[in-house]
Coordinates of C-alpha atoms in Angstrom, one line a residue:
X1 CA 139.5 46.0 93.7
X2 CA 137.4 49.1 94.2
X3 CA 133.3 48.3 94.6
X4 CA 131.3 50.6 92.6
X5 CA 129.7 53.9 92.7
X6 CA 126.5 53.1 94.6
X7 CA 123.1 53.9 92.3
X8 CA 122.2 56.6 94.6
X9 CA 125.3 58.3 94.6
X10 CA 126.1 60.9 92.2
X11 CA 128.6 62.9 93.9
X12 CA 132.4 63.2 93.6
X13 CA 133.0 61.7 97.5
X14 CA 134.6 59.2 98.4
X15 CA 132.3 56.4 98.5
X16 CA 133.7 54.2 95.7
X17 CA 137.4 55.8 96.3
X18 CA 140.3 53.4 96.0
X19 CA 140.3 51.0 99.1
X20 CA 137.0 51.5 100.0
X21 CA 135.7 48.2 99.3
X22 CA 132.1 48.6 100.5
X23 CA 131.5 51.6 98.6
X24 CA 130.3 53.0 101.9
X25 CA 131.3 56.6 102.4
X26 CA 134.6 56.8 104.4
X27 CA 134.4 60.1 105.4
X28 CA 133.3 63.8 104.7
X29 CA 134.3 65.1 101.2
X30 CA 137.4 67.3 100.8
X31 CA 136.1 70.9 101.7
X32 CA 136.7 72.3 98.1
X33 CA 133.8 69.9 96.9
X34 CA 131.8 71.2 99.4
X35 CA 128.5 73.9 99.1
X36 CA 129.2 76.7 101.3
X37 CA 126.0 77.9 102.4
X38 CA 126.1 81.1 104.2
X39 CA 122.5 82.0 106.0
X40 CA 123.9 85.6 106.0
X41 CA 123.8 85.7 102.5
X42 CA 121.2 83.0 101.1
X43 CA 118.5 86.1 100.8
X44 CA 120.7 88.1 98.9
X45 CA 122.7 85.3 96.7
X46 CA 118.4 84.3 95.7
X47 CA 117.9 87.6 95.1
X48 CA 120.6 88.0 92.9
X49 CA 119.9 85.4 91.0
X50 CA 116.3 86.1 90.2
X51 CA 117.6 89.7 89.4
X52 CA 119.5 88.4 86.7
X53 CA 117.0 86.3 85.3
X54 CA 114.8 88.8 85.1
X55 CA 117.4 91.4 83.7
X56 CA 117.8 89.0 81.3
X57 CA 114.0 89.0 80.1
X58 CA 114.2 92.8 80.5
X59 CA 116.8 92.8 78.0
X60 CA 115.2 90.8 75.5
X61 CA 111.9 92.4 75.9
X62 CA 113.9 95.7 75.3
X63 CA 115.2 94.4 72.1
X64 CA 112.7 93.1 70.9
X65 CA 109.9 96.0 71.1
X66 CA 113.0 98.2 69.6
X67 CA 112.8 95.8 66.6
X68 CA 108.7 96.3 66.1
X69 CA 109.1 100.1 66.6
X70 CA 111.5 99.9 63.8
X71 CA 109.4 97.5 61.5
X72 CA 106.2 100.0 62.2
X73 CA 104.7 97.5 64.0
X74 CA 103.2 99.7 66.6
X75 CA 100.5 102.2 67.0
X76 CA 102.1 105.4 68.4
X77 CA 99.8 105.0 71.5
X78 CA 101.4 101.1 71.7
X79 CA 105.0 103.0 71.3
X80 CA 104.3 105.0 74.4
X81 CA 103.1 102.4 76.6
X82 CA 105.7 99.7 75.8
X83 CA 108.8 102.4 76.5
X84 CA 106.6 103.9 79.9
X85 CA 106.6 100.4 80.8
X86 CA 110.0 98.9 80.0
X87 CA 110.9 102.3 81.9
X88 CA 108.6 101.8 84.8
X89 CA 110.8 98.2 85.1
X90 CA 114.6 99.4 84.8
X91 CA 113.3 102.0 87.8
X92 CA 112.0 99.1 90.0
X93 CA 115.5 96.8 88.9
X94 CA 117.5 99.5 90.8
X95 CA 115.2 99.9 93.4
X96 CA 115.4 96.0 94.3
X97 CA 119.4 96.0 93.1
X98 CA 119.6 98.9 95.9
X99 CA 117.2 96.9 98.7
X100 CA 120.1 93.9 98.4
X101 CA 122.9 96.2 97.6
X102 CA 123.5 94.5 94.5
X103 CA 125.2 96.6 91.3
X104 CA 124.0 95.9 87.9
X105 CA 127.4 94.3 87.2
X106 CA 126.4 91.7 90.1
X107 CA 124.1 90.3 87.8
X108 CA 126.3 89.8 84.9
X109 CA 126.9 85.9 85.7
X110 CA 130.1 84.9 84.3
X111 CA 129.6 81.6 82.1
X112 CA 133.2 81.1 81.9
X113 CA 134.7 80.1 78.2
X114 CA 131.3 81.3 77.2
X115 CA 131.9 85.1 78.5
X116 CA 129.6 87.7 80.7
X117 CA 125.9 86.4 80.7
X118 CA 124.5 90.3 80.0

């Protein structure tokens, strides 16, 4: 009879694994299951990751002001700013994609059956 997953336990090892009886852990966890962490690239995997959050938000915000300038929401003077500005932020995206030597496909996270993020 196999004991059950312990209340604190949440992870696919191999705690409550057939024959383990005390549902104590028997072992490390097979090394596919396992988070590589590399120190080497922890400072560039964040980075990338924030990038493409906020790639993300730039694209929206892009999209979005297009859709007011269409409407005739703006004031010309409003029309400027908004493009100097989304500008001014795709410059400073490559400069930080550059600084981690990231490309802008980098940040196009795939979500599997759901396709390219971006």
């Amino acid at each position: 009879m196999t004991s059950p997953r312990p209340s604190h336990c949440s992870c696919p090892c191999s705690c409550a694994g057939p024959g383990s009886g005390t549902g104590a852990r028997t072992g490390p966890a097979p090394r596919a299951r396992r988070v590589e962490l590399d120190p080497d690239t922890v400072e560039r995997d964040l980075a990338r990751l924030v990038l493409t959050v906020i790639e993300l938000l730039r694209q929206l915000m892009e999209r979005q002001a297009l859709r007011r300038v269409e409407v005739g929401d703006l004031t010309e003077e409003q029309e400027e700013r908004l493009g100097l500005t989304l500008m001014l932020l795709e410059d400073r995206m490559g400069v930080l994609r550059d600084r981690f030597g990231l490309e802008p496909d980098d940040l196009n996270i795939d979500l599997g059956p759901l396709g390219k993020l971006l």
